[in-house]
Amino acid sequence: MAIAKIRSFLDSGLKSVSQPLSERASANLEPEIGIRIVHSPNDKNLRVTVLGARHLPQNFGFTRVNSYVVKVKLIPGKDKYETTTRNESWPQWNEEFVFSLRKETKVKFGKSKFVEEEIGASKFMVATLYAILEDKPLIATEKKESDKDKEDTDRTPAGKEKKDGKKKDGKDSSGASGTQDAKEQSKGSKLLNQFFGKGSDKIGESAGSERKAFEKRRTIGATTIPLDPRNFTTKPLKPKHSQDVSTGDMWRTLKPISSGISGAEERRENKKGQVELSLCQEKSDKKDVSSGRLVLTLVRLRCSLQSMHEHEALKGQMYIKMSVVDNGRVTHFWKSDRFSPCVSMKFDADQAQVIAENPYEGALKDVSFVVKFVSKNKIGKKITVGHFVIGPEVGGTYSEQWKQALAKPGQQIVKWQHFE
């Protein structure tokens, strides 16, 4: 008993000594990010310093995190900046970004005027933290075995003779004329690439690499800091001007990204995920029709971090399908492109929609919308993560959104709906 107590005491002591002071100071184990904001009235700008982050996930399912990056943005505004990448679970950046508070406004006769924007509760600083995944999964036994088999076949004498034989036959069958034609073709292709294809190839390669890097990103979460003057209560350590004020070092918990359109109850996190949907009944110009078509539009998807880890473990991809069902028969449907598991994703409102026609009064009484969230693994097996039905007699918020859209033609009824 005494030995066990001594061992536990030594273990706890070693752990506390090995941890940095900043780690021991935080009892919260949720992902956090450190931000410091300095307001300089003389320079008319905000200096935002990304201090670091802590308690970050090191793995996403069977994929290891390679590095982390933070994006900061001023809302409203178009300026946004990103930090460099760090490959630690407790990264430290201490990188500063400057946001100008001077706004250029156009006036008559081609003249422009600069106006300083005041900080206030209507302005926000948003910091979003992303994880960049590695190319190789943690468990890659199938790839290792295939590479091993390939090396074994290359080492065998038969494989060597086969390669040499192919090379020899090609050399003998082509003659002098063949080699001359090949040289001319290569020269012509070089000239064509020089005049036409060189720049496009480079642009295509750069665009492809940027797209590939973006697909590796996973949103861990974001934090929103209102620029209320009451939050700027301290003086910076090294102020540039005497009037500079700072928020000090703030550590904020990262939260899932949401649109903020609906209430807090509707934005509450759901394990299977939820989607933001807009339902609108178009106004009709025809006299014999009470109202026009009923349009359901998908705005965005949101999942919890735990759900994303579970989907990553399946090594598959996800998609969302929306269908119009009339008297038990699917009359129209839309299906999204497949995407990797994520915590938040936006959709193109012009494409992600289904329409229920309303040719006469009472035509929509037997119509409903079915929304499915599906996971499809590498071997093609489909697993329905969750679904729900929006219609006149389904109950809950699903029928409430339907009834509000019919009661207010021409108005967008936006709600977060949970998958069941």
PDB file of C-alpha atoms in Angstrom, residues 26-250:
ATOM      1  CA  SER A  26      -5.276  25.697 -17.713  1.00  0.00           C
ATOM      2  CA  ALA A  27      -7.662  23.149 -16.258  1.00  0.00           C
ATOM      3  CA  ASN A  28      -9.861  23.172 -19.371  1.00  0.00           C
ATOM      4  CA  LEU A  29      -9.169  20.259 -21.728  1.00  0.00           C
ATOM      5  CA  GLU A  30     -11.176  21.637 -24.682  1.00  0.00           C
ATOM      6  CA  PRO A  31      -9.282  23.160 -27.625  1.00  0.00           C
ATOM      7  CA  GLU A  32      -8.377  26.781 -26.874  1.00  0.00           C
ATOM      8  CA  ILE A  33      -6.729  29.640 -28.723  1.00  0.00           C
ATOM      9  CA  GLY A  34      -4.851  32.652 -27.346  1.00  0.00           C
ATOM     10  CA  ILE A  35      -5.469  36.125 -28.823  1.00  0.00           C
ATOM     11  CA  ARG A  36      -4.277  39.621 -27.933  1.00  0.00           C
ATOM     12  CA  ILE A  37      -5.758  42.746 -29.580  1.00  0.00           C
ATOM     13  CA  VAL A  38      -4.255  46.241 -29.375  1.00  0.00           C
ATOM     14  CA  HIS A  39      -6.229  49.283 -30.512  1.00  0.00           C
ATOM     15  CA  SER A  40      -4.094  52.185 -31.718  1.00  0.00           C
ATOM     16  CA  PRO A  41      -6.180  55.383 -32.207  1.00  0.00           C
ATOM     17  CA  ASN A  42      -3.096  57.223 -33.532  1.00  0.00           C
ATOM     18  CA  ASP A  43      -2.359  54.670 -36.268  1.00  0.00           C
ATOM     19  CA  LYS A  44      -6.091  54.003 -36.759  1.00  0.00           C
ATOM     20  CA  ASN A  45      -5.664  50.224 -36.728  1.00  0.00           C
ATOM     21  CA  LEU A  46      -6.014  47.034 -34.726  1.00  0.00           C
ATOM     22  CA  ARG A  47      -2.960  44.854 -34.064  1.00  0.00           C
ATOM     23  CA  VAL A  48      -4.053  41.269 -33.530  1.00  0.00           C
ATOM     24  CA  THR A  49      -1.519  38.815 -32.126  1.00  0.00           C
ATOM     25  CA  VAL A  50      -2.196  35.067 -32.337  1.00  0.00           C
ATOM     26  CA  LEU A  51      -0.417  33.776 -29.238  1.00  0.00           C
ATOM     27  CA  GLY A  52      -0.935  30.027 -29.584  1.00  0.00           C
ATOM     28  CA  ALA A  53      -3.327  27.148 -29.004  1.00  0.00           C
ATOM     29  CA  ARG A  54      -3.603  24.212 -26.617  1.00  0.00           C
ATOM     30  CA  HIS A  55      -5.417  20.904 -26.117  1.00  0.00           C
ATOM     31  CA  LEU A  56      -5.603  20.306 -29.876  1.00  0.00           C
ATOM     32  CA  PRO A  57      -6.494  16.851 -31.297  1.00  0.00           C
ATOM     33  CA  GLN A  58      -3.479  15.002 -32.692  1.00  0.00           C
ATOM     34  CA  ASN A  59      -5.490  12.462 -34.723  1.00  0.00           C
ATOM     35  CA  PHE A  60      -8.629  12.588 -36.866  1.00  0.00           C
ATOM     36  CA  GLY A  61      -9.869   9.003 -36.961  1.00  0.00           C
ATOM     37  CA  PHE A  62      -7.046   6.960 -38.486  1.00  0.00           C
ATOM     38  CA  THR A  63      -5.298  10.024 -39.902  1.00  0.00           C
ATOM     39  CA  ARG A  64      -2.620  11.941 -38.010  1.00  0.00           C
ATOM     40  CA  VAL A  65      -2.593  15.731 -37.918  1.00  0.00           C
ATOM     41  CA  ASN A  66       0.437  17.166 -39.691  1.00  0.00           C
ATOM     42  CA  SER A  67       0.149  20.809 -38.588  1.00  0.00           C
ATOM     43  CA  TYR A  68      -2.192  23.603 -37.497  1.00  0.00           C
ATOM     44  CA  VAL A  69      -2.977  27.059 -38.886  1.00  0.00           C
ATOM     45  CA  VAL A  70      -5.113  29.977 -37.646  1.00  0.00           C
ATOM     46  CA  LYS A  71      -7.120  32.432 -39.783  1.00  0.00           C
ATOM     47  CA  VAL A  72      -8.184  35.777 -38.313  1.00  0.00           C
ATOM     48  CA  LYS A  73     -10.835  38.007 -39.870  1.00  0.00           C
ATOM     49  CA  LEU A  74     -12.495  41.315 -39.008  1.00  0.00           C
ATOM     50  CA  ILE A  75     -16.299  41.351 -39.379  1.00  0.00           C
ATOM     51  CA  PRO A  76     -17.618  43.362 -41.119  1.00  0.00           C
ATOM     52  CA  GLY A  77     -14.679  43.638 -43.483  1.00  0.00           C
ATOM     53  CA  LYS A  78     -12.807  41.804 -46.213  1.00  0.00           C
ATOM     54  CA  ASP A  79      -9.323  41.627 -44.671  1.00  0.00           C
ATOM     55  CA  LYS A  80      -8.203  38.235 -43.391  1.00  0.00           C
ATOM     56  CA  TYR A  81      -4.812  36.760 -42.518  1.00  0.00           C
ATOM     57  CA  GLU A  82      -3.362  33.325 -41.791  1.00  0.00           C
ATOM     58  CA  THR A  83      -0.535  32.274 -39.531  1.00  0.00           C
ATOM     59  CA  THR A  84       2.272  29.962 -40.523  1.00  0.00           C
ATOM     60  CA  THR A  85       1.764  26.238 -39.879  1.00  0.00           C
ATOM     61  CA  ARG A  86       2.921  24.555 -36.662  1.00  0.00           C
ATOM     62  CA  ASN A  87       3.143  20.808 -36.104  1.00  0.00           C
ATOM     63  CA  GLU A  88       2.648  20.725 -32.322  1.00  0.00           C
ATOM     64  CA  SER A  89      -0.452  20.008 -30.255  1.00  0.00           C
ATOM     65  CA  TRP A  90       0.433  23.079 -28.141  1.00  0.00           C
ATOM     66  CA  PRO A  91       1.607  25.425 -30.938  1.00  0.00           C
ATOM     67  CA  GLN A  92       2.969  28.900 -30.224  1.00  0.00           C
ATOM     68  CA  TRP A  93       2.809  31.507 -32.986  1.00  0.00           C
ATOM     69  CA  ASN A  94       3.124  35.010 -31.467  1.00  0.00           C
ATOM     70  CA  GLU A  95       2.394  36.397 -34.954  1.00  0.00           C
ATOM     71  CA  GLU A  96       0.926  39.885 -35.338  1.00  0.00           C
ATOM     72  CA  PHE A  97      -1.525  41.064 -38.031  1.00  0.00           C
ATOM     73  CA  VAL A  98      -2.623  44.653 -38.629  1.00  0.00           C
ATOM     74  CA  PHE A  99      -6.227  45.536 -39.556  1.00  0.00           C
ATOM     75  CA  SER A 100      -6.817  49.084 -40.753  1.00  0.00           C
ATOM     76  CA  LEU A 101      -9.776  50.993 -39.343  1.00  0.00           C
ATOM     77  CA  ARG A 102      -9.711  53.540 -42.170  1.00  0.00           C
ATOM     78  CA  LYS A 103     -12.360  52.944 -44.802  1.00  0.00           C
ATOM     79  CA  GLU A 104     -12.332  54.544 -48.248  1.00  0.00           C
ATOM     80  CA  THR A 105     -15.715  55.839 -49.389  1.00  0.00           C
ATOM     81  CA  LYS A 106     -16.501  57.088 -52.893  1.00  0.00           C
ATOM     82  CA  VAL A 107     -18.074  60.531 -53.289  1.00  0.00           C
ATOM     83  CA  LYS A 108     -19.216  62.513 -56.310  1.00  0.00           C
ATOM     84  CA  PHE A 109     -16.980  63.590 -59.214  1.00  0.00           C
ATOM     85  CA  GLY A 110     -14.598  60.635 -58.780  1.00  0.00           C
ATOM     86  CA  LYS A 111     -13.266  61.798 -55.426  1.00  0.00           C
ATOM     87  CA  SER A 112     -12.698  59.484 -52.475  1.00  0.00           C
ATOM     88  CA  LYS A 113     -12.825  60.113 -48.766  1.00  0.00           C
ATOM     89  CA  PHE A 114     -11.206  58.158 -45.909  1.00  0.00           C
ATOM     90  CA  VAL A 115     -13.291  57.644 -42.789  1.00  0.00           C
ATOM     91  CA  GLU A 116     -12.099  55.991 -39.591  1.00  0.00           C
ATOM     92  CA  GLU A 117     -14.361  53.228 -38.323  1.00  0.00           C
ATOM     93  CA  GLU A 118     -14.920  53.193 -34.588  1.00  0.00           C
ATOM     94  CA  ILE A 119     -14.653  49.970 -32.627  1.00  0.00           C
ATOM     95  CA  GLY A 120     -17.829  48.806 -30.961  1.00  0.00           C
ATOM     96  CA  ALA A 121     -19.956  45.816 -30.047  1.00  0.00           C
ATOM     97  CA  SER A 122     -21.158  45.597 -33.667  1.00  0.00           C
ATOM     98  CA  LYS A 123     -17.636  44.656 -34.829  1.00  0.00           C
ATOM     99  CA  PHE A 124     -16.109  41.241 -34.218  1.00  0.00           C
ATOM    100  CA  MET A 125     -12.741  39.573 -34.546  1.00  0.00           C
ATOM    101  CA  VAL A 126     -13.106  35.918 -35.583  1.00  0.00           C
ATOM    102  CA  ALA A 127     -10.261  33.413 -35.212  1.00  0.00           C
ATOM    103  CA  THR A 128     -10.677  29.998 -36.872  1.00  0.00           C
ATOM    104  CA  LEU A 129      -8.255  27.127 -36.247  1.00  0.00           C
ATOM    105  CA  TYR A 130      -7.656  24.436 -38.881  1.00  0.00           C
ATOM    106  CA  ALA A 131      -5.867  21.091 -38.694  1.00  0.00           C
ATOM    107  CA  ILE A 132      -3.923  19.953 -41.777  1.00  0.00           C
ATOM    108  CA  LEU A 133      -3.910  16.162 -42.113  1.00  0.00           C
ATOM    109  CA  GLU A 134      -1.087  13.933 -43.285  1.00  0.00           C
ATOM    110  CA  ASP A 135      -1.234  12.052 -46.596  1.00  0.00           C
ATOM    111  CA  LYS A 136      -0.728   8.600 -45.081  1.00  0.00           C
ATOM    112  CA  PRO A 137      -3.131   7.065 -42.525  1.00  0.00           C
ATOM    113  CA  LEU A 138      -1.887   5.672 -39.222  1.00  0.00           C
ATOM    114  CA  ILE A 139      -2.708   2.109 -40.329  1.00  0.00           C
ATOM    115  CA  ALA A 140      -1.474   1.456 -43.860  1.00  0.00           C
ATOM    116  CA  THR A 141      -0.956  -2.315 -43.884  1.00  0.00           C
ATOM    117  CA  GLU A 142      -2.564  -2.851 -47.298  1.00  0.00           C
ATOM    118  CA  LYS A 143      -0.266  -0.355 -48.982  1.00  0.00           C
ATOM    119  CA  LYS A 144       2.820  -1.786 -47.266  1.00  0.00           C
ATOM    120  CA  GLU A 145       1.962  -5.325 -48.375  1.00  0.00           C
ATOM    121  CA  SER A 146       1.366  -4.238 -51.990  1.00  0.00           C
ATOM    122  CA  ASP A 147       4.680  -2.336 -52.036  1.00  0.00           C
ATOM    123  CA  LYS A 148       6.438  -5.384 -50.609  1.00  0.00           C
ATOM    124  CA  ASP A 149       4.953  -7.680 -53.275  1.00  0.00           C
ATOM    125  CA  LYS A 150       6.016  -5.234 -55.987  1.00  0.00           C
ATOM    126  CA  GLU A 151       9.591  -5.172 -54.681  1.00  0.00           C
ATOM    127  CA  ASP A 152       9.692  -8.976 -54.578  1.00  0.00           C
ATOM    128  CA  THR A 153       8.573  -9.251 -58.218  1.00  0.00           C
ATOM    129  CA  ASP A 154      11.151  -6.671 -59.282  1.00  0.00           C
ATOM    130  CA  ARG A 155      13.935  -8.641 -57.580  1.00  0.00           C
ATOM    131  CA  THR A 156      13.115 -11.944 -59.331  1.00  0.00           C
ATOM    132  CA  PRO A 157      15.268 -12.900 -62.362  1.00  0.00           C
ATOM    133  CA  ALA A 158      12.167 -13.487 -64.486  1.00  0.00           C
ATOM    134  CA  GLY A 159      10.932  -9.956 -63.902  1.00  0.00           C
ATOM    135  CA  LYS A 160      14.374  -8.609 -64.784  1.00  0.00           C
ATOM    136  CA  GLU A 161      14.529 -10.580 -68.017  1.00  0.00           C
ATOM    137  CA  LYS A 162      11.041  -9.405 -68.918  1.00  0.00           C
ATOM    138  CA  LYS A 163      11.987  -5.748 -68.501  1.00  0.00           C
ATOM    139  CA  ASP A 164      15.226  -6.192 -70.484  1.00  0.00           C
ATOM    140  CA  GLY A 165      13.378  -8.070 -73.206  1.00  0.00           C
ATOM    141  CA  LYS A 166      10.807  -5.293 -73.630  1.00  0.00           C
ATOM    142  CA  LYS A 167      13.517  -2.682 -73.880  1.00  0.00           C
ATOM    143  CA  LYS A 168      15.523  -4.732 -76.382  1.00  0.00           C
ATOM    144  CA  ASP A 169      12.543  -5.496 -78.614  1.00  0.00           C
ATOM    145  CA  GLY A 170      11.576  -1.848 -78.745  1.00  0.00           C
ATOM    146  CA  LYS A 171      15.088  -0.884 -79.776  1.00  0.00           C
ATOM    147  CA  ASP A 172      15.323  -3.452 -82.559  1.00  0.00           C
ATOM    148  CA  SER A 173      11.859  -2.862 -84.009  1.00  0.00           C
ATOM    149  CA  SER A 174      12.278   0.899 -84.279  1.00  0.00           C
ATOM    150  CA  GLY A 175      15.097   1.595 -86.864  1.00  0.00           C
ATOM    151  CA  ALA A 176      16.931   4.727 -87.833  1.00  0.00           C
ATOM    152  CA  SER A 177      13.824   6.274 -89.352  1.00  0.00           C
ATOM    153  CA  GLY A 178      11.880   5.558 -86.145  1.00  0.00           C
ATOM    154  CA  THR A 179      14.420   7.358 -83.973  1.00  0.00           C
ATOM    155  CA  GLN A 180      14.485  10.317 -86.356  1.00  0.00           C
ATOM    156  CA  ASP A 181      10.670  10.582 -86.285  1.00  0.00           C
ATOM    157  CA  ALA A 182      10.711  10.434 -82.485  1.00  0.00           C
ATOM    158  CA  LYS A 183      13.237  13.281 -82.361  1.00  0.00           C
ATOM    159  CA  GLU A 184      11.128  15.416 -84.684  1.00  0.00           C
ATOM    160  CA  GLN A 185       7.984  14.715 -82.667  1.00  0.00           C
ATOM    161  CA  SER A 186       9.702  15.615 -79.396  1.00  0.00           C
ATOM    162  CA  LYS A 187      11.054  18.830 -80.968  1.00  0.00           C
ATOM    163  CA  GLY A 188       7.574  19.743 -82.217  1.00  0.00           C
ATOM    164  CA  SER A 189       5.987  19.031 -78.839  1.00  0.00           C
ATOM    165  CA  LYS A 190       8.579  21.221 -77.126  1.00  0.00           C
ATOM    166  CA  LEU A 191       7.752  24.116 -79.473  1.00  0.00           C
ATOM    167  CA  LEU A 192       4.022  23.672 -78.887  1.00  0.00           C
ATOM    168  CA  ASN A 193       4.506  23.577 -75.130  1.00  0.00           C
ATOM    169  CA  GLN A 194       6.704  26.646 -75.341  1.00  0.00           C
ATOM    170  CA  PHE A 195       4.059  28.723 -77.133  1.00  0.00           C
ATOM    171  CA  PHE A 196       0.812  27.256 -75.812  1.00  0.00           C
ATOM    172  CA  GLY A 197       1.043  24.797 -72.955  1.00  0.00           C
ATOM    173  CA  LYS A 198       3.803  25.927 -70.647  1.00  0.00           C
ATOM    174  CA  GLY A 199       1.943  28.603 -68.700  1.00  0.00           C
ATOM    175  CA  SER A 200      -1.313  26.631 -68.534  1.00  0.00           C
ATOM    176  CA  ASP A 201       0.483  23.575 -67.150  1.00  0.00           C
ATOM    177  CA  LYS A 202       2.022  25.640 -64.391  1.00  0.00           C
ATOM    178  CA  ILE A 203      -1.303  27.273 -63.564  1.00  0.00           C
ATOM    179  CA  GLY A 204      -3.037  23.882 -63.532  1.00  0.00           C
ATOM    180  CA  GLU A 205      -0.383  22.369 -61.281  1.00  0.00           C
ATOM    181  CA  SER A 206      -0.517  25.272 -58.819  1.00  0.00           C
ATOM    182  CA  ALA A 207      -4.334  25.211 -58.735  1.00  0.00           C
ATOM    183  CA  GLY A 208      -4.309  21.456 -58.191  1.00  0.00           C
ATOM    184  CA  SER A 209      -1.791  21.692 -55.364  1.00  0.00           C
ATOM    185  CA  GLU A 210      -3.820  24.478 -53.679  1.00  0.00           C
ATOM    186  CA  ARG A 211      -7.004  22.424 -53.975  1.00  0.00           C
ATOM    187  CA  LYS A 212      -5.255  19.360 -52.556  1.00  0.00           C
ATOM    188  CA  ALA A 213      -3.889  21.378 -49.623  1.00  0.00           C
ATOM    189  CA  PHE A 214      -7.354  22.840 -48.953  1.00  0.00           C
ATOM    190  CA  GLU A 215      -8.950  19.356 -48.963  1.00  0.00           C
ATOM    191  CA  LYS A 216      -6.563  18.264 -46.200  1.00  0.00           C
ATOM    192  CA  ARG A 217      -7.899  20.966 -43.878  1.00  0.00           C
ATOM    193  CA  ARG A 218     -10.304  20.180 -41.070  1.00  0.00           C
ATOM    194  CA  THR A 219     -11.987  22.905 -39.040  1.00  0.00           C
ATOM    195  CA  ILE A 220     -11.383  22.408 -35.336  1.00  0.00           C
ATOM    196  CA  GLY A 221     -13.448  25.409 -34.303  1.00  0.00           C
ATOM    197  CA  ALA A 222     -13.640  29.186 -34.062  1.00  0.00           C
ATOM    198  CA  THR A 223     -13.998  31.907 -31.475  1.00  0.00           C
ATOM    199  CA  THR A 224     -15.649  35.318 -31.822  1.00  0.00           C
ATOM    200  CA  ILE A 225     -14.369  38.345 -29.859  1.00  0.00           C
ATOM    201  CA  PRO A 226     -16.620  41.443 -29.812  1.00  0.00           C
ATOM    202  CA  LEU A 227     -14.611  44.657 -30.130  1.00  0.00           C
ATOM    203  CA  ASP A 228     -16.354  46.311 -27.198  1.00  0.00           C
ATOM    204  CA  PRO A 229     -14.335  49.285 -25.854  1.00  0.00           C
ATOM    205  CA  ARG A 230     -14.925  47.893 -22.348  1.00  0.00           C
ATOM    206  CA  ASN A 231     -12.690  44.908 -23.232  1.00  0.00           C
ATOM    207  CA  PHE A 232      -9.692  47.194 -23.897  1.00  0.00           C
ATOM    208  CA  THR A 233      -8.717  47.867 -20.285  1.00  0.00           C
ATOM    209  CA  THR A 234      -4.948  47.287 -20.153  1.00  0.00           C
ATOM    210  CA  LYS A 235      -1.859  48.967 -21.550  1.00  0.00           C
ATOM    211  CA  PRO A 236       0.399  47.057 -23.986  1.00  0.00           C
ATOM    212  CA  LEU A 237       3.830  45.981 -22.748  1.00  0.00           C
ATOM    213  CA  LYS A 238       5.577  47.965 -25.486  1.00  0.00           C
ATOM    214  CA  PRO A 239       3.088  50.593 -26.696  1.00  0.00           C
ATOM    215  CA  LYS A 240       3.883  52.555 -29.865  1.00  0.00           C
ATOM    216  CA  HIS A 241       1.761  55.457 -28.657  1.00  0.00           C
ATOM    217  CA  SER A 242       0.569  56.583 -25.265  1.00  0.00           C
ATOM    218  CA  GLN A 243      -3.095  56.165 -26.243  1.00  0.00           C
ATOM    219  CA  ASP A 244      -2.736  52.476 -27.242  1.00  0.00           C
ATOM    220  CA  VAL A 245      -5.003  50.124 -25.286  1.00  0.00           C
ATOM    221  CA  SER A 246      -5.038  46.305 -25.218  1.00  0.00           C
ATOM    222  CA  THR A 247      -7.334  43.451 -24.286  1.00  0.00           C
ATOM    223  CA  GLY A 248      -4.437  41.557 -22.725  1.00  0.00           C
ATOM    224  CA  ASP A 249      -3.848  37.863 -23.341  1.00  0.00           C
ATOM    225  CA  MET A 250      -7.209  36.143 -23.843  1.00  0.00           C
TER     226      MET A 250
END
